[in-house]
Amino acid sequence: MSSDAAGSLFLLPNTLGDTAAEAAIPAAALHRARSLDYLIAENPKSARAFLKRIGYPRPLQEIRIERLDHNTRAADVTSLLQPVLAGRDAGLLSEAGMPAIADPGAGLVRLAHEKGVRVIPLSGPSSILLALSASGLEGQRFVFHGYLPVERNELVAAIKELERQSRRLLQTQIFIETPYRNDATLAAMLRVLSDDTLVCVAADLTLESEMVKTRPAAQWRGQAPQLKGRPAVFLVLSVR
């Protein structure tokens, strides 16, 4: 049941890296972020840095920032929403891109719906959607898998299964990786995938060093880019 006295939960976009916020985030979203005095963030320290970058108009010590990360307990998620239920507007801020997508904020958003709190998403960059739109791969049917397994045999099995699903459903398969494992994951992909399976690598999206390239797996072999430490999205489409 909704409550007319409750505040709203605004989903605040963040940049995808060290770039000017005004270059990637609409003015209306930045204006809303500057107006809030309660934030829920994956990392309070970097949230304060974000507020400083966008010209937050009040002293930062006046804003309440609570942590919500992968270690936050379910009971604590409930407490984070209490000020909103009491009438205070809040902003949910991810480390990069849109909150609640490949992000621990999804549980808070789900709870807000259960409690009848209005959830208001604000436009901003999403590495997953930017990569898909720039890839030239199937944009009608696609699925995002988050992170693939770390263990080598499990990773290889997962890549083979993604290729099978892509071929059977004509579906773009999308996933991300921890930046320090990017090179190893791409190498595993190029060992396993069929020669004509299309692979898109999208790295450093919205940054000056941005790279988006789509090629058959056979063409990537021997000329794979160095991706260690670079935020990247991988996309696969089997065209056989």
Coordinates of N, CA and C in Angstrom, one line a residue:
M1 N 0.8 -1.2 0.0 CA 0.0 0.0 0.0 C 0.9 1.2 0.0
S2 N 0.6 2.2 -0.9 CA 1.4 3.4 -0.9 C 1.0 4.4 0.1
S3 N 1.9 5.3 0.5 CA 1.6 6.3 1.4 C 1.9 7.7 0.8
D4 N 0.9 8.6 0.9 CA 1.0 9.9 0.4 C 2.1 10.7 1.1
A5 N 2.5 10.3 2.3 CA 3.5 11.0 3.1 C 4.9 10.6 2.8
A6 N 5.0 9.5 2.0 CA 6.4 9.0 1.7 C 7.1 9.9 0.7
G7 N 8.4 9.9 0.8 CA 9.2 10.6 -0.2 C 9.3 9.7 -1.4
S8 N 10.2 10.1 -2.3 CA 10.5 9.4 -3.6 C 11.9 8.9 -3.6
L9 N 12.1 7.8 -4.3 CA 13.5 7.3 -4.5 C 13.9 7.6 -5.9
F10 N 14.9 8.4 -6.0 CA 15.4 8.8 -7.3 C 16.6 8.0 -7.7
L11 N 16.7 7.4 -8.9 CA 17.8 6.6 -9.3 C 18.7 7.5 -10.1
L12 N 19.9 7.9 -9.5 CA 20.8 8.9 -10.0 C 21.8 8.2 -10.9
P13 N 22.0 8.7 -12.1 CA 23.1 8.1 -13.0 C 24.4 8.7 -12.5
N14 N 25.4 7.9 -12.7 CA 26.8 8.4 -12.5 C 27.6 8.3 -13.8
T15 N 28.7 8.9 -13.9 CA 29.6 8.8 -15.1 C 30.2 7.4 -15.1
L16 N 30.7 7.0 -16.3 CA 31.3 5.6 -16.4 C 32.8 5.7 -16.2
G17 N 33.3 6.8 -15.8 CA 34.7 7.0 -15.5 C 35.1 8.5 -15.3
D18 N 36.3 8.8 -15.5 CA 36.8 10.1 -15.2 C 36.5 11.0 -16.4
T19 N 35.3 11.5 -16.4 CA 34.8 12.4 -17.5 C 33.9 13.4 -16.9
A20 N 33.7 14.5 -17.5 CA 32.9 15.6 -17.0 C 31.4 15.1 -16.9
A21 N 30.8 15.3 -15.8 CA 29.4 14.8 -15.6 C 28.5 15.4 -16.6
E22 N 28.7 16.7 -16.9 CA 27.8 17.4 -17.9 C 27.9 16.8 -19.3
A23 N 29.0 16.1 -19.6 CA 29.1 15.5 -20.9 C 28.3 14.2 -21.1
A24 N 27.9 13.6 -19.9 CA 27.3 12.3 -20.0 C 26.0 12.2 -19.3
I25 N 25.6 13.2 -18.5 CA 24.4 13.1 -17.7 C 23.6 14.3 -18.0
P26 N 22.3 14.1 -18.3 CA 21.4 15.3 -18.6 C 21.3 16.3 -17.4
A27 N 21.1 17.5 -17.8 CA 21.0 18.6 -16.8 C 20.0 18.4 -15.8
A28 N 18.8 17.8 -16.2 CA 17.7 17.6 -15.2 C 18.1 16.6 -14.1
A29 N 18.9 15.6 -14.5 CA 19.4 14.6 -13.5 C 20.4 15.2 -12.6
L30 N 21.3 16.0 -13.1 CA 22.2 16.7 -12.3 C 21.6 17.7 -11.3
H31 N 20.5 18.4 -11.8 CA 19.8 19.3 -11.0 C 19.1 18.6 -9.8
R32 N 18.6 17.4 -10.1 CA 17.9 16.6 -9.0 C 19.0 16.2 -8.0
A33 N 20.1 15.7 -8.5 CA 21.2 15.2 -7.6 C 21.6 16.3 -6.6
R34 N 21.7 17.5 -7.1 CA 22.1 18.7 -6.3 C 21.1 19.1 -5.3
S35 N 19.8 18.6 -5.5 CA 18.8 19.1 -4.6 C 18.6 18.1 -3.4
L36 N 19.1 16.9 -3.4 CA 18.9 15.9 -2.4 C 19.8 16.1 -1.2
D37 N 19.4 15.7 -0.1 CA 20.2 15.7 1.1 C 20.3 14.3 1.8
Y38 N 19.8 13.3 1.1 CA 20.0 11.9 1.5 C 20.3 11.0 0.3
L39 N 21.5 10.4 0.4 CA 21.9 9.5 -0.7 C 22.2 8.1 -0.1
I40 N 22.0 7.1 -0.9 CA 22.3 5.8 -0.7 C 23.3 5.3 -1.8
A41 N 24.5 5.0 -1.4 CA 25.5 4.8 -2.4 C 26.4 3.5 -2.1
E42 N 26.9 3.0 -3.2 CA 27.8 1.8 -3.0 C 29.0 2.2 -2.3
N43 N 29.5 3.4 -2.4 CA 30.7 3.8 -1.7 C 30.6 5.3 -1.3
P44 N 30.3 5.6 -0.1 CA 30.1 7.0 0.3 C 31.2 7.9 0.0
K45 N 32.5 7.5 0.0 CA 33.6 8.3 -0.3 C 33.5 8.8 -1.8
S46 N 33.3 7.9 -2.7 CA 33.2 8.2 -4.1 C 31.9 9.0 -4.4
A47 N 30.9 8.8 -3.6 CA 29.6 9.5 -3.8 C 29.9 11.0 -3.4
R48 N 30.7 11.3 -2.4 CA 31.0 12.6 -2.1 C 31.8 13.3 -3.2
A49 N 32.7 12.5 -3.7 CA 33.5 13.0 -4.9 C 32.7 13.4 -6.0
F50 N 31.6 12.5 -6.3 CA 30.7 12.8 -7.4 C 29.9 14.1 -7.1
L51 N 29.5 14.3 -5.9 CA 28.7 15.5 -5.6 C 29.6 16.7 -5.7
K52 N 30.9 16.6 -5.3 CA 31.8 17.7 -5.5 C 32.0 18.1 -6.9
R53 N 32.1 17.0 -7.8 CA 32.3 17.3 -9.2 C 31.1 17.9 -9.9
I54 N 29.9 17.7 -9.4 CA 28.7 18.3 -10.0 C 28.4 19.6 -9.4
G55 N 29.1 20.1 -8.5 CA 28.9 21.4 -7.9 C 27.7 21.4 -6.9
Y56 N 27.7 20.4 -6.0 CA 26.7 20.3 -5.0 C 26.7 21.6 -4.2
P57 N 25.6 22.3 -4.0 CA 25.5 23.7 -3.5 C 25.7 23.9 -2.0
R58 N 25.6 22.8 -1.2 CA 25.8 22.9 0.2 C 27.0 22.2 0.7
P59 N 27.4 22.5 1.9 CA 28.6 21.7 2.5 C 28.3 20.2 2.5
L60 N 29.2 19.4 2.1 CA 29.0 18.0 1.9 C 28.7 17.3 3.3
Q61 N 29.2 17.9 4.4 CA 28.9 17.3 5.7 C 27.4 17.4 6.0
E62 N 26.7 18.2 5.3 CA 25.2 18.4 5.6 C 24.4 17.3 4.9
I63 N 25.0 16.5 4.0 CA 24.2 15.5 3.3 C 24.5 14.1 4.0
R64 N 23.4 13.4 4.2 CA 23.5 12.0 4.7 C 23.8 11.0 3.6
I65 N 24.8 10.3 3.7 CA 25.1 9.2 2.7 C 25.3 7.9 3.4
E66 N 24.5 6.9 3.1 CA 24.5 5.6 3.6 C 25.0 4.6 2.6
R67 N 25.7 3.6 3.1 CA 26.3 2.6 2.2 C 25.4 1.5 1.9
L68 N 25.4 1.1 0.6 CA 24.6 -0.1 0.2 C 25.5 -0.8 -0.8
D69 N 26.1 -1.9 -0.4 CA 27.0 -2.7 -1.3 C 26.6 -4.2 -1.2
H70 N 27.4 -5.0 -1.7 CA 27.1 -6.5 -1.8 C 27.1 -7.1 -0.4
N71 N 27.7 -6.4 0.6 CA 27.8 -7.0 1.9 C 26.7 -6.5 2.8
T72 N 25.8 -5.6 2.3 CA 24.7 -5.1 3.1 C 23.7 -6.1 3.4
R73 N 23.3 -6.3 4.7 CA 22.3 -7.3 5.1 C 20.9 -6.8 4.7
A74 N 20.0 -7.8 4.5 CA 18.6 -7.5 4.1 C 18.0 -6.6 5.2
A75 N 18.2 -6.8 6.4 CA 17.7 -6.0 7.5 C 18.1 -4.5 7.4
D76 N 19.4 -4.3 7.0 CA 19.9 -3.0 6.8 C 19.3 -2.3 5.6
V77 N 19.0 -3.0 4.6 CA 18.4 -2.4 3.4 C 17.0 -1.8 3.8
T78 N 16.3 -2.5 4.7 CA 15.0 -2.0 5.2 C 15.2 -0.7 5.9
S79 N 16.3 -0.6 6.7 CA 16.5 0.6 7.5 C 16.9 1.8 6.6
L80 N 17.5 1.5 5.5 CA 17.9 2.6 4.5 C 16.7 3.2 3.9
L81 N 15.6 2.5 3.9 CA 14.3 3.1 3.3 C 13.5 3.8 4.3
Q82 N 13.8 3.7 5.6 CA 12.9 4.3 6.6 C 12.8 5.8 6.4
P83 N 13.9 6.6 6.2 CA 13.7 8.0 6.0 C 12.8 8.4 4.8
V84 N 12.8 7.5 3.8 CA 11.9 7.8 2.6 C 10.5 7.5 3.0
L85 N 10.2 6.5 3.8 CA 8.9 6.2 4.2 C 8.3 7.3 5.1
A86 N 9.3 8.0 5.8 CA 8.9 9.1 6.7 C 8.7 10.4 6.0
G87 N 9.0 10.4 4.6 CA 8.7 11.6 3.8 C 9.9 12.3 3.2
R88 N 11.1 11.7 3.4 CA 12.3 12.3 2.9 C 12.7 11.7 1.5
D89 N 12.9 12.5 0.5 CA 13.4 12.1 -0.8 C 14.8 11.5 -0.7
A90 N 15.1 10.5 -1.5 CA 16.5 9.9 -1.4 C 17.0 9.7 -2.8
G91 N 18.3 9.6 -3.0 CA 18.9 9.3 -4.3 C 19.7 8.1 -4.1
L92 N 19.6 7.1 -5.1 CA 20.4 5.9 -5.1 C 21.4 6.1 -6.2
L93 N 22.7 6.0 -5.8 CA 23.8 6.3 -6.7 C 24.7 5.1 -6.8
S94 N 25.0 4.6 -8.0 CA 25.9 3.6 -8.2 C 27.4 4.1 -8.4
E95 N 28.3 3.2 -8.4 CA 29.7 3.6 -8.6 C 29.9 4.1 -10.0
A96 N 29.2 3.5 -11.0 CA 29.3 3.9 -12.4 C 28.0 3.6 -13.1
G97 N 27.6 4.5 -14.0 CA 26.4 4.2 -14.8 C 25.1 4.3 -14.0
M98 N 24.2 3.4 -14.4 CA 22.8 3.5 -13.8 C 22.7 2.6 -12.6
P99 N 22.1 3.0 -11.5 CA 22.0 2.2 -10.3 C 21.0 1.0 -10.6
A100 N 21.2 -0.1 -9.8 CA 20.3 -1.2 -9.8 C 20.5 -2.1 -11.1
I101 N 21.4 -1.8 -12.0 CA 21.8 -2.6 -13.1 C 23.2 -3.1 -12.9
A102 N 23.3 -4.5 -12.7 CA 24.6 -5.0 -12.3 C 25.2 -4.3 -11.1
D103 N 24.3 -4.1 -10.1 CA 24.6 -3.2 -9.0 C 23.8 -3.7 -7.8
P104 N 24.3 -3.5 -6.6 CA 23.5 -4.0 -5.4 C 22.3 -3.2 -5.1
G105 N 22.0 -2.1 -5.8 CA 20.9 -1.3 -5.5 C 19.5 -1.9 -5.8
A106 N 19.5 -3.0 -6.6 CA 18.3 -3.6 -7.1 C 17.4 -4.0 -5.9
G107 N 17.9 -4.5 -4.8 CA 17.1 -5.0 -3.7 C 16.4 -3.8 -3.0
L108 N 17.1 -2.6 -3.0 CA 16.4 -1.5 -2.4 C 15.3 -1.0 -3.3
V109 N 15.5 -1.0 -4.6 CA 14.4 -0.6 -5.5 C 13.2 -1.6 -5.4
R110 N 13.5 -2.8 -5.3 CA 12.4 -3.8 -5.1 C 11.6 -3.6 -3.8
L111 N 12.3 -3.3 -2.8 CA 11.7 -3.0 -1.5 C 10.9 -1.8 -1.5
A112 N 11.4 -0.7 -2.2 CA 10.6 0.5 -2.4 C 9.3 0.2 -3.1
H113 N 9.2 -0.6 -4.1 CA 8.0 -1.0 -4.7 C 7.0 -1.7 -3.8
E114 N 7.6 -2.6 -3.0 CA 6.8 -3.3 -2.0 C 6.1 -2.4 -1.0
K115 N 6.9 -1.3 -0.6 CA 6.4 -0.4 0.4 C 5.5 0.7 -0.2
G116 N 5.4 0.7 -1.5 CA 4.6 1.8 -2.2 C 5.3 3.1 -2.4
V117 N 6.6 3.1 -2.3 CA 7.4 4.3 -2.6 C 7.6 4.5 -4.1
R118 N 7.4 5.7 -4.5 CA 7.6 6.0 -5.9 C 9.0 6.0 -6.3
V119 N 9.3 5.2 -7.3 CA 10.7 5.1 -7.8 C 10.8 5.9 -9.1
I120 N 11.8 6.8 -9.2 CA 11.9 7.7 -10.3 C 13.3 7.5 -11.0
P121 N 13.4 6.8 -12.1 CA 14.7 6.7 -12.8 C 15.0 7.9 -13.6
L122 N 16.3 8.3 -13.5 CA 16.7 9.5 -14.2 C 17.7 9.0 -15.3
S123 N 17.6 9.7 -16.4 CA 18.4 9.2 -17.6 C 19.9 9.5 -17.4
G124 N 20.7 8.5 -17.9 CA 22.2 8.6 -17.8 C 22.8 7.5 -18.5
P125 N 24.1 7.4 -18.5 CA 24.8 6.4 -19.3 C 24.7 5.0 -18.7
S126 N 24.5 4.0 -19.5 CA 24.6 2.6 -19.1 C 25.5 1.9 -20.1
S127 N 26.6 1.4 -19.5 CA 27.6 0.7 -20.4 C 27.0 -0.4 -21.2
I128 N 26.1 -1.1 -20.6 CA 25.5 -2.3 -21.3 C 24.7 -1.8 -22.5
L129 N 23.9 -0.8 -22.4 CA 23.1 -0.4 -23.5 C 24.0 0.4 -24.6
L130 N 24.9 1.1 -24.1 CA 25.8 1.8 -25.0 C 26.6 0.8 -25.9
A131 N 27.1 -0.2 -25.2 CA 27.8 -1.3 -25.9 C 26.9 -2.0 -27.0
L132 N 25.7 -2.3 -26.5 CA 24.8 -3.0 -27.5 C 24.5 -2.2 -28.7
S133 N 24.2 -0.9 -28.4 CA 23.8 0.0 -29.5 C 24.9 0.2 -30.5
A134 N 26.1 0.2 -30.0 CA 27.3 0.5 -30.8 C 27.9 -0.8 -31.5
S135 N 27.4 -1.9 -31.1 CA 28.0 -3.2 -31.5 C 27.6 -3.6 -32.9
G136 N 26.4 -3.2 -33.3 CA 25.8 -3.7 -34.6 C 25.3 -5.1 -34.5
L137 N 25.2 -5.7 -33.3 CA 24.7 -7.0 -33.1 C 23.2 -7.0 -32.9
E138 N 22.6 -8.1 -32.7 CA 21.1 -8.2 -32.6 C 20.6 -7.4 -31.5
G139 N 19.8 -6.4 -31.8 CA 19.3 -5.5 -30.7 C 17.9 -5.7 -30.3
Q140 N 17.2 -6.7 -31.0 CA 15.8 -7.1 -30.6 C 15.8 -8.2 -29.6
R141 N 16.8 -9.0 -29.6 CA 16.9 -10.2 -28.7 C 18.3 -10.2 -28.1
F142 N 18.3 -9.9 -26.8 CA 19.6 -9.9 -26.1 C 19.4 -10.3 -24.6
V143 N 20.5 -10.7 -24.0 CA 20.4 -11.1 -22.6 C 21.8 -10.7 -21.9
F144 N 21.7 -10.2 -20.7 CA 22.8 -9.8 -20.0 C 23.1 -10.8 -18.9
H145 N 24.3 -11.3 -18.8 CA 24.7 -12.4 -17.8 C 25.5 -11.9 -16.6
G146 N 25.8 -10.6 -16.6 CA 26.6 -10.2 -15.5 C 28.0 -10.7 -15.6
Y147 N 28.6 -11.3 -14.6 CA 29.9 -11.9 -14.6 C 29.9 -13.4 -14.9
L148 N 30.8 -13.9 -15.7 CA 31.0 -15.3 -15.9 C 31.8 -15.9 -14.8
P149 N 31.8 -17.3 -14.7 CA 32.6 -17.9 -13.7 C 34.1 -17.6 -13.8
V150 N 34.8 -17.7 -12.7 CA 36.3 -17.4 -12.7 C 37.1 -18.6 -13.0
E151 N 36.7 -19.8 -12.5 CA 37.4 -21.0 -12.7 C 37.5 -21.3 -14.1
R152 N 38.7 -21.7 -14.6 CA 38.9 -21.9 -16.1 C 37.9 -22.8 -16.7
N153 N 37.8 -24.0 -16.2 CA 36.9 -25.0 -16.9 C 35.4 -24.5 -16.9
E154 N 35.0 -23.9 -15.8 CA 33.7 -23.3 -15.7 C 33.5 -22.2 -16.7
L155 N 34.5 -21.3 -16.8 CA 34.5 -20.2 -17.8 C 34.3 -20.7 -19.2
V156 N 35.1 -21.7 -19.6 CA 35.0 -22.3 -20.9 C 33.7 -22.9 -21.2
A157 N 33.1 -23.6 -20.2 CA 31.8 -24.2 -20.4 C 30.7 -23.1 -20.5
A158 N 30.9 -22.0 -19.8 CA 29.9 -20.9 -19.8 C 30.0 -20.2 -21.2
I159 N 31.2 -20.0 -21.7 CA 31.3 -19.4 -23.1 C 30.7 -20.3 -24.1
K160 N 30.9 -21.6 -24.1 CA 30.3 -22.5 -25.1 C 28.8 -22.4 -25.0
E161 N 28.3 -22.4 -23.8 CA 26.8 -22.3 -23.6 C 26.2 -21.0 -24.1
L162 N 26.9 -19.9 -23.9 CA 26.5 -18.7 -24.4 C 26.4 -18.7 -26.0
E163 N 27.4 -19.3 -26.6 CA 27.4 -19.4 -28.0 C 26.3 -20.3 -28.5
R164 N 26.0 -21.4 -27.8 CA 24.9 -22.2 -28.2 C 23.5 -21.5 -28.1
Q165 N 23.4 -20.8 -27.0 CA 22.1 -20.0 -26.8 C 22.0 -18.9 -27.9
S166 N 23.1 -18.3 -28.2 CA 23.0 -17.2 -29.3 C 22.6 -17.8 -30.6
R167 N 23.2 -19.0 -31.0 CA 22.9 -19.6 -32.2 C 21.5 -20.1 -32.3
R168 N 21.0 -20.7 -31.2 CA 19.7 -21.2 -31.2 C 18.6 -20.2 -31.2
L169 N 18.8 -19.0 -30.5 CA 17.8 -18.0 -30.3 C 18.0 -16.8 -31.1
L170 N 19.1 -16.7 -31.9 CA 19.6 -15.5 -32.6 C 19.6 -14.3 -31.6
Q171 N 20.3 -14.5 -30.6 CA 20.3 -13.6 -29.4 C 21.7 -13.1 -29.0
T172 N 21.8 -11.8 -28.9 CA 23.1 -11.3 -28.4 C 23.4 -11.6 -27.0
Q173 N 24.5 -12.2 -26.7 CA 24.9 -12.5 -25.3 C 25.8 -11.4 -24.8
I174 N 25.5 -10.8 -23.6 CA 26.3 -9.7 -23.1 C 26.8 -10.0 -21.7
F175 N 28.1 -9.7 -21.4 CA 28.6 -9.9 -20.0 C 29.7 -8.9 -19.8
I176 N 30.1 -8.8 -18.5 CA 31.2 -8.0 -18.1 C 32.2 -8.8 -17.3
E177 N 33.3 -8.2 -17.0 CA 34.3 -8.9 -16.3 C 35.0 -7.9 -15.4
T178 N 35.6 -8.4 -14.3 CA 36.5 -7.5 -13.4 C 37.7 -7.1 -14.3
P179 N 38.0 -5.8 -14.3 CA 39.0 -5.3 -15.3 C 40.3 -6.0 -15.3
Y180 N 40.8 -6.5 -14.2 CA 42.1 -7.2 -14.2 C 42.0 -8.6 -14.8
R181 N 40.8 -9.1 -15.0 CA 40.6 -10.4 -15.7 C 40.2 -10.3 -17.1
N182 N 40.1 -9.1 -17.6 CA 39.6 -8.9 -19.0 C 40.4 -9.7 -20.0
D183 N 41.7 -9.5 -20.0 CA 42.5 -10.2 -21.0 C 42.4 -11.7 -21.0
A184 N 42.4 -12.3 -19.8 CA 42.3 -13.7 -19.7 C 40.9 -14.2 -20.2
T185 N 39.9 -13.4 -19.9 CA 38.5 -13.8 -20.4 C 38.4 -13.7 -21.9
L186 N 38.9 -12.6 -22.5 CA 38.9 -12.5 -23.9 C 39.7 -13.6 -24.6
A187 N 40.8 -13.9 -24.0 CA 41.7 -15.0 -24.6 C 40.9 -16.3 -24.6
A188 N 40.2 -16.6 -23.5 CA 39.4 -17.8 -23.4 C 38.3 -17.8 -24.4
M189 N 37.6 -16.7 -24.6 CA 36.6 -16.5 -25.7 C 37.1 -16.9 -27.0
L190 N 38.3 -16.4 -27.4 CA 38.9 -16.5 -28.7 C 39.4 -18.0 -28.9
R191 N 39.7 -18.7 -27.8 CA 40.1 -20.1 -28.0 C 38.8 -20.9 -28.2
V192 N 37.7 -20.6 -27.7 CA 36.5 -21.4 -27.6 C 35.5 -21.2 -28.8
L193 N 35.3 -19.9 -29.1 CA 34.3 -19.5 -30.0 C 34.6 -20.0 -31.5
S194 N 33.5 -20.2 -32.2 CA 33.7 -20.5 -33.6 C 34.2 -19.4 -34.4
D195 N 34.9 -19.6 -35.5 CA 35.6 -18.6 -36.3 C 34.7 -17.5 -36.7
D196 N 33.4 -17.8 -37.1 CA 32.6 -16.7 -37.6 C 31.6 -16.1 -36.6
T197 N 31.7 -16.5 -35.3 CA 30.9 -15.9 -34.3 C 31.4 -14.5 -34.1
L198 N 30.5 -13.6 -34.1 CA 30.8 -12.1 -33.9 C 31.1 -11.8 -32.5
V199 N 32.2 -11.1 -32.2 CA 32.6 -10.6 -30.9 C 32.7 -9.1 -30.9
C200 N 32.0 -8.5 -30.0 CA 32.2 -7.0 -29.8 C 32.9 -6.8 -28.5
V201 N 33.9 -6.0 -28.5 CA 34.6 -5.5 -27.3 C 34.4 -4.0 -27.2
A202 N 33.8 -3.6 -26.1 CA 33.5 -2.2 -25.8 C 34.2 -1.8 -24.5
A203 N 35.2 -1.0 -24.6 CA 36.0 -0.6 -23.5 C 36.1 0.9 -23.3
D204 N 36.1 1.4 -22.1 CA 36.3 2.8 -21.7 C 35.2 3.6 -22.4
L205 N 34.0 3.1 -22.3 CA 32.8 3.9 -22.9 C 32.7 5.3 -22.3
T206 N 32.4 6.2 -23.2 CA 32.3 7.7 -22.9 C 33.6 8.4 -22.5
L207 N 34.7 7.6 -22.5 CA 36.0 8.2 -22.1 C 36.8 8.6 -23.4
E208 N 37.8 9.3 -23.3 CA 38.6 9.7 -24.5 C 39.3 8.4 -25.1
S209 N 39.5 7.4 -24.3 CA 40.2 6.2 -24.8 C 39.2 5.1 -25.2
E210 N 37.9 5.6 -25.4 CA 36.8 4.6 -25.8 C 37.2 3.8 -27.1
M211 N 36.9 2.5 -27.0 CA 37.1 1.6 -28.1 C 35.9 0.7 -28.2
V212 N 35.2 0.6 -29.4 CA 34.2 -0.3 -29.6 C 34.5 -1.0 -31.0
K213 N 34.7 -2.3 -31.0 CA 35.0 -3.0 -32.2 C 34.3 -4.3 -32.3
T214 N 33.7 -4.6 -33.4 CA 33.0 -5.9 -33.7 C 33.7 -6.6 -34.8
R215 N 34.1 -7.8 -34.6 CA 34.7 -8.6 -35.6 C 34.4 -10.1 -35.4
P216 N 34.5 -10.9 -36.4 CA 34.4 -12.4 -36.2 C 35.6 -12.8 -35.3
A217 N 35.4 -13.9 -34.5 CA 36.4 -14.3 -33.6 C 37.7 -14.6 -34.3
A218 N 37.6 -15.2 -35.5 CA 38.9 -15.5 -36.2 C 39.7 -14.2 -36.5
Q219 N 39.1 -13.1 -36.7 CA 39.8 -11.9 -36.9 C 40.4 -11.2 -35.7
W220 N 39.8 -11.5 -34.5 CA 40.4 -11.1 -33.3 C 41.7 -11.8 -32.9
R221 N 41.8 -13.0 -33.3 CA 42.9 -13.8 -32.9 C 44.2 -13.2 -33.4
G222 N 45.2 -13.1 -32.5 CA 46.4 -12.5 -32.9 C 46.5 -11.0 -32.9
Q223 N 45.3 -10.3 -32.7 CA 45.3 -8.9 -32.6 C 44.3 -8.4 -31.5
A224 N 44.2 -9.2 -30.4 CA 43.3 -8.8 -29.3 C 43.9 -7.6 -28.6
P225 N 43.0 -6.6 -28.2 CA 43.5 -5.4 -27.5 C 43.9 -5.7 -26.1
Q226 N 44.7 -4.8 -25.5 CA 45.1 -4.9 -24.1 C 44.0 -4.3 -23.3
L227 N 43.3 -5.0 -22.4 CA 42.2 -4.5 -21.7 C 42.4 -4.5 -20.2
K228 N 43.5 -4.9 -19.7 CA 43.7 -5.0 -18.3 C 43.5 -3.6 -17.6
G229 N 42.6 -3.6 -16.6 CA 42.4 -2.3 -15.9 C 41.4 -1.4 -16.6
R230 N 40.8 -1.8 -17.7 CA 39.9 -0.9 -18.5 C 38.5 -1.5 -18.3
P231 N 37.5 -0.7 -17.9 CA 36.1 -1.2 -17.9 C 35.7 -1.6 -19.3
A232 N 35.2 -2.8 -19.4 CA 34.8 -3.4 -20.7 C 33.5 -4.2 -20.6
V233 N 32.8 -4.2 -21.8 CA 31.7 -5.0 -22.0 C 31.9 -5.9 -23.2
F234 N 31.5 -7.2 -23.0 CA 31.7 -8.2 -24.1 C 30.4 -8.6 -24.6
L235 N 30.3 -8.7 -26.0 CA 29.1 -9.1 -26.6 C 29.4 -10.2 -27.6
V236 N 28.5 -11.2 -27.7 CA 28.7 -12.3 -28.6 C 27.4 -12.6 -29.4
L237 N 27.6 -12.9 -30.7 CA 26.5 -13.3 -31.5 C 26.9 -14.3 -32.5
S238 N 26.3 -15.5 -32.4 CA 26.6 -16.6 -33.3 C 25.7 -16.4 -34.6
V239 N 26.3 -16.3 -35.8 CA 25.5 -16.0 -37.0 C 25.4 -17.2 -37.8
R240 N 25.8 -18.4 -37.4 CA 25.6 -19.6 -38.2 C 24.2 -20.1 -38.1

